[in-house]
Short mmCIF file of C-alpha atoms and ligand atoms in Angstrom, two decimals:
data_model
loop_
_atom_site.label_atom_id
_atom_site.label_comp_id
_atom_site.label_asym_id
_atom_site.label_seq_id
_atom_site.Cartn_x
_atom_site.Cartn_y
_atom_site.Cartn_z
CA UNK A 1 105.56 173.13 82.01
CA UNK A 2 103.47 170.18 82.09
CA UNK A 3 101.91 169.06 78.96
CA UNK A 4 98.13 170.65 78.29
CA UNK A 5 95.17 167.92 78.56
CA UNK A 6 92.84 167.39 76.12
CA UNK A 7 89.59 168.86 77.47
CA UNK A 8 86.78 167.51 75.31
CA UNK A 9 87.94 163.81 75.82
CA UNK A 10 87.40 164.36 79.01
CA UNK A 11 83.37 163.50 80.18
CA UNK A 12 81.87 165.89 81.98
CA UNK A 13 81.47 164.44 85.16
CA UNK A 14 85.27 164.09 85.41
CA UNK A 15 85.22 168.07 84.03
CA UNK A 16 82.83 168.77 87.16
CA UNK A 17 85.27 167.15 89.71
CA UNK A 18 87.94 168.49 88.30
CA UNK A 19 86.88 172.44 88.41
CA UNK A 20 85.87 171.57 92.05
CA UNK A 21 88.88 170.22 92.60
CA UNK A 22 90.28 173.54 91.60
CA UNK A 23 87.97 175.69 93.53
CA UNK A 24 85.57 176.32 90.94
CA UNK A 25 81.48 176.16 91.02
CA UNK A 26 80.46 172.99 89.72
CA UNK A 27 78.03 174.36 87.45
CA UNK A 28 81.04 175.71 85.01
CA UNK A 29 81.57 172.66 84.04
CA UNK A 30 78.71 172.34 81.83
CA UNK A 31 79.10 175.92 80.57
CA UNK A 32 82.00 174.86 79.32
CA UNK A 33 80.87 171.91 77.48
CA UNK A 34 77.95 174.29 76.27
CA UNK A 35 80.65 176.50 74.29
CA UNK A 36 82.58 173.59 73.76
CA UNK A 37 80.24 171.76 71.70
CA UNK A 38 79.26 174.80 69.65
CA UNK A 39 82.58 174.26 68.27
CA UNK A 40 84.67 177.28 69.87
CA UNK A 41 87.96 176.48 69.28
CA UNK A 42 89.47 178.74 72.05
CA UNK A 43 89.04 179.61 75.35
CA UNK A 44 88.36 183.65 74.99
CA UNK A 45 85.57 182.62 73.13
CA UNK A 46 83.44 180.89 76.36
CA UNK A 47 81.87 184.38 77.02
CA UNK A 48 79.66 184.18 80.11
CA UNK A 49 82.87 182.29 82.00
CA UNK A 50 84.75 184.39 83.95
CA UNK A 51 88.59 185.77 82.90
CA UNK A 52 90.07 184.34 85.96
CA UNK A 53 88.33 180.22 84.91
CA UNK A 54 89.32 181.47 81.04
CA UNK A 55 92.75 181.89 81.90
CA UNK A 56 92.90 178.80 84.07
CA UNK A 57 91.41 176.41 81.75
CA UNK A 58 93.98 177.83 79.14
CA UNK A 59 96.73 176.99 80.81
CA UNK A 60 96.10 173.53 81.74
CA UNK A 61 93.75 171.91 78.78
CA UNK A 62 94.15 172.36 74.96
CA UNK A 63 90.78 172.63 72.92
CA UNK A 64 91.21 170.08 70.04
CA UNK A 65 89.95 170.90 66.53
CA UNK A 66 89.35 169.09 63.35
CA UNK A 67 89.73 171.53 60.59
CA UNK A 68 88.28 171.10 57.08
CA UNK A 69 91.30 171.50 54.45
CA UNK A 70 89.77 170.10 51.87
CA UNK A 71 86.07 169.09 50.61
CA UNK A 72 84.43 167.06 48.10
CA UNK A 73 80.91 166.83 46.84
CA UNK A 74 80.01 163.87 44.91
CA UNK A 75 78.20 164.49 41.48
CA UNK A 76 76.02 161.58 41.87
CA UNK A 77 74.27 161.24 45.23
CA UNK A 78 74.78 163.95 48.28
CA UNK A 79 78.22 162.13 49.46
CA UNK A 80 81.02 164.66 50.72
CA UNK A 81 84.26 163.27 51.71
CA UNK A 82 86.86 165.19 53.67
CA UNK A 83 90.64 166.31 54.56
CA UNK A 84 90.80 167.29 58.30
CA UNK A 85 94.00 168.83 59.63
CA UNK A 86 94.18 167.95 63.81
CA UNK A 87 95.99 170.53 65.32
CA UNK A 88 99.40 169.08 65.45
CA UNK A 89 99.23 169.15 61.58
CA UNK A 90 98.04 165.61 60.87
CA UNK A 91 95.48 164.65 57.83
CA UNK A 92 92.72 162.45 58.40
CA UNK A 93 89.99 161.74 56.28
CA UNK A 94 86.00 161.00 56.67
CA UNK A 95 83.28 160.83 54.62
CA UNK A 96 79.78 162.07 55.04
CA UNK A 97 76.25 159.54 53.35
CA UNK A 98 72.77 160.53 53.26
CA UNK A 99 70.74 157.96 53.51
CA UNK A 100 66.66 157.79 53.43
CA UNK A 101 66.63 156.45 57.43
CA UNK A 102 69.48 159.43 58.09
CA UNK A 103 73.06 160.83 57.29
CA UNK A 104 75.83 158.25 58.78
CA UNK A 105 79.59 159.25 58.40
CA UNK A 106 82.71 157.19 58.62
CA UNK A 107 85.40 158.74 60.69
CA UNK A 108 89.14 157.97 61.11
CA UNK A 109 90.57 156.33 64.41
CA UNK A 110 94.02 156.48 63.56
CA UNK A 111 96.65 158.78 61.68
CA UNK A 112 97.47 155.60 59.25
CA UNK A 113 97.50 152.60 60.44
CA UNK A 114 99.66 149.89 61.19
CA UNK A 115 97.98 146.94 59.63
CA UNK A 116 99.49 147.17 56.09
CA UNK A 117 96.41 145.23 54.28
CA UNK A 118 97.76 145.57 50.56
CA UNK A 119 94.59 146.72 48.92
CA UNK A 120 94.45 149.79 51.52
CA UNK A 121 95.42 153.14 50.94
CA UNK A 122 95.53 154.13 54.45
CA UNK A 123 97.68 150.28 55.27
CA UNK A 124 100.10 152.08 52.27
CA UNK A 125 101.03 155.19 54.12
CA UNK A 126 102.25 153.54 57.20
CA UNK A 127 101.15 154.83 61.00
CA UNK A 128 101.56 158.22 62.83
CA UNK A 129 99.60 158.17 65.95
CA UNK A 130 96.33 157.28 67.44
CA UNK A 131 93.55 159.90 67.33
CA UNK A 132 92.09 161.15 70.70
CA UNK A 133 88.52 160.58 71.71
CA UNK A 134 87.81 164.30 71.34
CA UNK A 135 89.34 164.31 67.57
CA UNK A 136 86.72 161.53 66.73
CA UNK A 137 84.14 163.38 68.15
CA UNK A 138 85.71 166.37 66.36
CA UNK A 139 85.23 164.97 62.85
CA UNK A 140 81.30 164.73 63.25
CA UNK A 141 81.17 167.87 64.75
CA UNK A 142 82.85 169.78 62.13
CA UNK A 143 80.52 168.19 59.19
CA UNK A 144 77.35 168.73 61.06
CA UNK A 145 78.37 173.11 61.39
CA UNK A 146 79.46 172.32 57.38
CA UNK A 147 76.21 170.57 56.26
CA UNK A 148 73.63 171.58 59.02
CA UNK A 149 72.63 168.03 59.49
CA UNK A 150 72.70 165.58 62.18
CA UNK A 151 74.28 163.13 61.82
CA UNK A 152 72.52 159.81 62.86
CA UNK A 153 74.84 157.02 62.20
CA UNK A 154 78.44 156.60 62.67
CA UNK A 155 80.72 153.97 61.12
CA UNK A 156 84.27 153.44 62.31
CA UNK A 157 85.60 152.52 59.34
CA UNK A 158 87.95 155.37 58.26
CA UNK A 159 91.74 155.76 58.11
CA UNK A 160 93.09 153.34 61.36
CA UNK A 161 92.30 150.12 62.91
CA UNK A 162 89.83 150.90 66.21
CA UNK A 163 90.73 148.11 67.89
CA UNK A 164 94.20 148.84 67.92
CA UNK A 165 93.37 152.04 69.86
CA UNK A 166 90.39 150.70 72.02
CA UNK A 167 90.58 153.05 75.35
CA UNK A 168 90.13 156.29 73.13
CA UNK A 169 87.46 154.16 71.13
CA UNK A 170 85.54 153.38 74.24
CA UNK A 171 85.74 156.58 75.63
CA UNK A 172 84.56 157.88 72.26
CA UNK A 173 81.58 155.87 72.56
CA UNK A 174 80.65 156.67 75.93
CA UNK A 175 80.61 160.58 75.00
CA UNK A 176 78.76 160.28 71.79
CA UNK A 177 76.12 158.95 73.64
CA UNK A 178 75.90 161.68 75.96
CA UNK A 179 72.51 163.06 75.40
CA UNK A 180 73.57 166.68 75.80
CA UNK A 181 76.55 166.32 72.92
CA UNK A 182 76.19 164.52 70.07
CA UNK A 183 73.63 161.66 71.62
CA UNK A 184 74.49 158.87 68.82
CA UNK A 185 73.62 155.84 71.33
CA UNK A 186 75.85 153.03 70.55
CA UNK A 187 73.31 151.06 68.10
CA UNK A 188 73.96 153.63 66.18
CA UNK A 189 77.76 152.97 66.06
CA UNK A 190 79.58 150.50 63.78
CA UNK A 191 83.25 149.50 64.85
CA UNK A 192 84.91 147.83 62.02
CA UNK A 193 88.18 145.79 62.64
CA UNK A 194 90.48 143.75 60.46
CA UNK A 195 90.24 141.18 63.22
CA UNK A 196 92.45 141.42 66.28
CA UNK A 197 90.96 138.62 68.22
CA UNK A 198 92.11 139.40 71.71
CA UNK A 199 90.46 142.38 71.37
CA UNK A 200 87.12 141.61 70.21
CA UNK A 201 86.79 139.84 73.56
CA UNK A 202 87.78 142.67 75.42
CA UNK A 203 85.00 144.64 73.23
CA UNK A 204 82.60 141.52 73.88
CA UNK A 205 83.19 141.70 77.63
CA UNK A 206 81.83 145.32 77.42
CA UNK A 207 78.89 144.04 76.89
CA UNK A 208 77.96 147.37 74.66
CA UNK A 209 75.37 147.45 72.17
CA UNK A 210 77.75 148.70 69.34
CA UNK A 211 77.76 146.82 65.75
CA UNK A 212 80.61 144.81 64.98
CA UNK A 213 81.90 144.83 61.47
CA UNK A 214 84.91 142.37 60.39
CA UNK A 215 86.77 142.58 57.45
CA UNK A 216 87.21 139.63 55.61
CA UNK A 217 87.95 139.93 52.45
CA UNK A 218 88.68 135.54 52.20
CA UNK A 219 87.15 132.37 52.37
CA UNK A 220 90.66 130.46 54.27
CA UNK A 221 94.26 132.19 55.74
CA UNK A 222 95.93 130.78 53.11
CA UNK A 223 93.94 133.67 50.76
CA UNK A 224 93.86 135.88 53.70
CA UNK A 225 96.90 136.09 54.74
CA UNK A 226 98.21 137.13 51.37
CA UNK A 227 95.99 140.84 51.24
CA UNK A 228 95.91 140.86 55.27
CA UNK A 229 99.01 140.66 57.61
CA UNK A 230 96.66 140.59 60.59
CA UNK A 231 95.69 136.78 59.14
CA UNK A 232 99.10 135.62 60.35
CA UNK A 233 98.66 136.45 63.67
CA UNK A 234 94.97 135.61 63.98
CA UNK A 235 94.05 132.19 62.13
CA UNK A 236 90.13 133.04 60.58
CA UNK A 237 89.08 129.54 63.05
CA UNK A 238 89.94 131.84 66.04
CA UNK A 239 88.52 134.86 64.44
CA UNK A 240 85.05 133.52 63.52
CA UNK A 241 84.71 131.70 67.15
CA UNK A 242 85.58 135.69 68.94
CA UNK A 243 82.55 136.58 66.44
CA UNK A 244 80.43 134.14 67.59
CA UNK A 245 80.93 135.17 70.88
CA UNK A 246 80.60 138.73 70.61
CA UNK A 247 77.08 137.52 69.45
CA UNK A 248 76.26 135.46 72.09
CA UNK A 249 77.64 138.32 74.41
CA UNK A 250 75.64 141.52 73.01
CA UNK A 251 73.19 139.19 70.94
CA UNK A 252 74.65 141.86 67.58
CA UNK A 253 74.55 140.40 64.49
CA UNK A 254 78.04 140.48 62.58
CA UNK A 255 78.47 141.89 59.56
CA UNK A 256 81.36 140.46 57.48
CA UNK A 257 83.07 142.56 54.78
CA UNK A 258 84.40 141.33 52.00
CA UNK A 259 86.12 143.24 49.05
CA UNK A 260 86.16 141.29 46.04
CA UNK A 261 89.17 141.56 44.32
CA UNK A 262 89.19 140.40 40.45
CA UNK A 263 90.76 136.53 40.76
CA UNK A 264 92.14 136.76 43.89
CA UNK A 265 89.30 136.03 46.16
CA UNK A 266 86.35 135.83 43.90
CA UNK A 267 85.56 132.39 42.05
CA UNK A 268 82.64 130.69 43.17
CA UNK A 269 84.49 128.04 44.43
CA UNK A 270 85.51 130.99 47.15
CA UNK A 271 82.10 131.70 47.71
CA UNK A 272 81.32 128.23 48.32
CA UNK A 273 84.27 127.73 50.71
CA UNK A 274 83.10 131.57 52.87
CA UNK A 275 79.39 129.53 52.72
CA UNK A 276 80.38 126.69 54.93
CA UNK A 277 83.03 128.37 57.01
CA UNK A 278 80.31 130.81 57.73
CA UNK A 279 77.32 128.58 58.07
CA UNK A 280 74.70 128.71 61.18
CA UNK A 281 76.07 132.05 61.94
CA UNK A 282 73.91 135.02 62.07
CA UNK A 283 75.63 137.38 60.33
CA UNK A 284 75.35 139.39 57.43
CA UNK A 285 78.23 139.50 54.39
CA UNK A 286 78.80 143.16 52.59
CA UNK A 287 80.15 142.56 49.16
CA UNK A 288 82.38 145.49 47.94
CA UNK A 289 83.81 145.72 44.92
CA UNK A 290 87.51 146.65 45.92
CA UNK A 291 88.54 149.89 44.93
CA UNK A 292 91.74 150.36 43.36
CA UNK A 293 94.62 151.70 44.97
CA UNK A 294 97.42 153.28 42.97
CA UNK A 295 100.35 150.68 42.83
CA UNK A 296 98.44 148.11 44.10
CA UNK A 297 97.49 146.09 40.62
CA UNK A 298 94.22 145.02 42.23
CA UNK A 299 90.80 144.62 40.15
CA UNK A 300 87.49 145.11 41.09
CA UNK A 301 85.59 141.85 40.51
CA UNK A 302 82.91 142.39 37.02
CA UNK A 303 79.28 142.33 37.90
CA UNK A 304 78.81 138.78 36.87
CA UNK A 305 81.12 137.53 39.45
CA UNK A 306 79.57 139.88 42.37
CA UNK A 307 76.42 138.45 41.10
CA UNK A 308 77.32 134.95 41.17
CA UNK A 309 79.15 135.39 44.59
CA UNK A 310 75.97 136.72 45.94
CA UNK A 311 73.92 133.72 44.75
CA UNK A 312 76.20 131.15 46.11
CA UNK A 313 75.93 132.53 49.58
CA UNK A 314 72.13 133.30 49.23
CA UNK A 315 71.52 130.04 48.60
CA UNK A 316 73.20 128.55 51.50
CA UNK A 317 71.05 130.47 53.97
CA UNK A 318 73.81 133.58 54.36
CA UNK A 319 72.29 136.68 53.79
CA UNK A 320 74.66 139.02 51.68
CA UNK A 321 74.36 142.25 49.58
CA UNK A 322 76.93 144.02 47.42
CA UNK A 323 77.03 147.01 48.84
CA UNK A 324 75.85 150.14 46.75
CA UNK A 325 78.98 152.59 46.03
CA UNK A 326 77.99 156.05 47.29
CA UNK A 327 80.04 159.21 45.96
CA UNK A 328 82.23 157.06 43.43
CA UNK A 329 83.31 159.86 41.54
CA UNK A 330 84.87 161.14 44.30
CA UNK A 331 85.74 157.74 46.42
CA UNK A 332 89.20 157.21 46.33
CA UNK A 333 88.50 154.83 49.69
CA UNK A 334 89.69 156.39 52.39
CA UNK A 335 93.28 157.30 52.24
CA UNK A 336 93.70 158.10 49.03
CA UNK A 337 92.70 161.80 49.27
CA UNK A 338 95.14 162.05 51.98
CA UNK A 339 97.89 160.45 49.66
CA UNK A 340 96.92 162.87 47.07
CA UNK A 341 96.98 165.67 49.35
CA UNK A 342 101.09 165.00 50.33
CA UNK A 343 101.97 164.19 46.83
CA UNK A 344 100.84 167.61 45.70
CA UNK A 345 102.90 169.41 48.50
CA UNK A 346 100.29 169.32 51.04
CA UNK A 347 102.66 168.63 53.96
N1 LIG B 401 90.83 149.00 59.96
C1 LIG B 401 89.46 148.65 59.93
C2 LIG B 401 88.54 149.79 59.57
C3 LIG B 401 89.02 150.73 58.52
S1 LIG B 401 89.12 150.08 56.90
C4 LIG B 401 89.23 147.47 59.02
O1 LIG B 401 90.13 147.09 58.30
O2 LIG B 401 88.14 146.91 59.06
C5 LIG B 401 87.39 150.01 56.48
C6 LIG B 401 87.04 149.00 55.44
O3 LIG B 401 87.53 149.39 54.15
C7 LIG B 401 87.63 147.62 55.71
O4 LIG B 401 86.66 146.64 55.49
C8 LIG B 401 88.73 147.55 54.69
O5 LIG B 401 89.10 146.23 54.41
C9 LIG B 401 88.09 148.27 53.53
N2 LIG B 401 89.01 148.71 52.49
C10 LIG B 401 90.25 149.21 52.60
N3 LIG B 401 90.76 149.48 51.39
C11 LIG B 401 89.83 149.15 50.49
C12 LIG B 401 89.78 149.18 49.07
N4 LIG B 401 90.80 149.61 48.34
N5 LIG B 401 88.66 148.74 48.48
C13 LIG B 401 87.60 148.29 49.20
N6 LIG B 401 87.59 148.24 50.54
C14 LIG B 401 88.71 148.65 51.17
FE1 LIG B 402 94.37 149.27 58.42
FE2 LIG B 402 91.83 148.60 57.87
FE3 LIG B 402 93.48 149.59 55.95
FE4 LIG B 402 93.88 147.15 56.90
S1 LIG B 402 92.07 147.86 55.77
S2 LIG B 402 95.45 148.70 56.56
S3 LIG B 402 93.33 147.38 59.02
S4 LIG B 402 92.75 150.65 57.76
#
């Protein structure tokens, strides 16, 4: 038997030509999306499709699910952080943030990754597989039937590196946007990447209006490459240059992040060093105070040093904020609940 497809990666044009194809009404198609974005998770639920389309779509497409196994509330602000299961038995994590301009969640792209950054939980626990469009999707679908919100806002910045699984990415994109699914247009999307260059110009040549987030986290490679891998590979020179281009392509500001880990990348001589590197560029620095990872030794940088850090870069024209921890009771970055999960017998 050949293997099933994955039906809600699929858009629903290509649905359309595909039931045609198969001697179906058109029409269908979208009646199947219908049920399909009201989250059944089998095809015996679709009722006003006929047995004989039922049976047909069950043979030949699988109906992928992202199923809340575990769930935490933070104490301190509304911030809810989750354990999927996919249906193959994976774990992935997201987490859910209200905000005053709207809720924005930050989904998973990858089962692990395969970028090993050393202050990462996720870069810890090694690389399964890439996620599907649909189990992206799937995520934000799952939390808005859980919390009866919309979600406004989505930030790839969750377990995986995107750009190391770009086609399911970009197909992602393309059907959040769809105004009859979810309809987050892509300004409302932020891709975050640990800064594989070749692919930010394949992103730039897309020419989409998605925001770019790059991760940092040093002032030179010779810091860099000692938390990052990636660094080896992809000297920061010929990083910065694919940022400015992705600017000049899409005209998106950058956003740089930088976790600032307790003397390792944090003296103000650092800061001063990230100012000039980063100089006449628009872009925006996030400062995050690393979290700590079990095993990892690492120390988030005191309040004095953020502080100072900030200054420094304020004063040289770059705009930069520490960013405010949501849910920190419960924020084990994401990961770490995952990590949790198998050490207890979870899998
Ligand atoms: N792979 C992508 C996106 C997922 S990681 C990337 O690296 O950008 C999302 C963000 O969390 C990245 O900026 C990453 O560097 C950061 N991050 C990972 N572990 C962290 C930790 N322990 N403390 C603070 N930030 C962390
Ligand atoms: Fe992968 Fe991003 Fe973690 Fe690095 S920080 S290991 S790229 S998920």
């Amino acid at each position: 038997m050949t293997e099933k497809l994955d039906i809600k990666s699929m858009t629903l044009p290509e649905l359309e030509q595909e039931l045609e194809k198969n001697g179906w009404q058109r029409f269908r198609a979208k009646q199947t999306r219908e049920w399909l974005l009201k989250g059944v998770t089998s095809f015996d639920q679709m009722k006003n499709i006929p047995g004989g389309l039922r049976q047909f779509l069950d043979t030949r497409y699988y109906i992928s699910v992202a199923t809340i196994e575990k769930k935490l509330i933070s104490r301190y602000d509304k911030t809810v952080k989750y354990l999927f299961s996919l249906n193959d038995g994976e774990f992935i994590e997201a987490v859910v943030m209200s905000y005053h301009h709207g809720v924005s969640m930050c989904i998973s792209t990858q089962v692990g990754c395969k970028m090993g950054c050393t202050f990462c939980a996720t870069g810890k626990s090694g690389f399964s597989r890439d996620l599907t469009a649909s189990e992206m999707l799937a995520q934000i679908e799952a939390a808005q039937r859980d919390l009866n919100v919309r979600i406004s806002n989505v930030v790839l910045m969750g377990m995986g590196e995107p750009l190391d699984n770009l086609g399911n990415v970009l197909r992602f994109i393309e059907l959040c946007g769809e105004e009859k699914g979810l309809h987050i247009g892509a300004r409302h999307i932020t891709l975050s990447t640990c800064g594989i260059v070749p692919k930010i110009y394949e992103l730039a040549s897309r020419k989409l209006q998605i925001n770019l987030a790059v991760s940092l986290h040093a002032p030179n490679d010779e810091i860099r490459v000692k938390t990052m891998p990636v660094a080896k590979a992809y000297p920061m020179e010929e990083l910065l240059k694919a940022c400015r281009d992705y600017f000049d392509a899409t005209g998106r500001r950058v956003t740089f992040e930088y976790s600032m880990i307790s003397g390792v990348n944090d003296s103000d001589e650092n800061a001063r060093e990230l100012a000039s590197r980063l100089e006449g560029m628009n872009c925006h620095v996030n400062l995050i105070p690393v979290n700590t990872v079990e095993g990892t030794g690492y120390r988030k940088s005191n309040i004095q040093r953020q502080q100072s850090f900030v200054n420094i870069l304020t004063a040289k024209g770059i705009a930069a904020t520490v960013r405010r921890t949501l849910g920190s009771d419960i924020n084990a970055s994401c990961g770490q609940l995952k990590r949790k999960h198998i050490k207890e017998g979870g899998k």
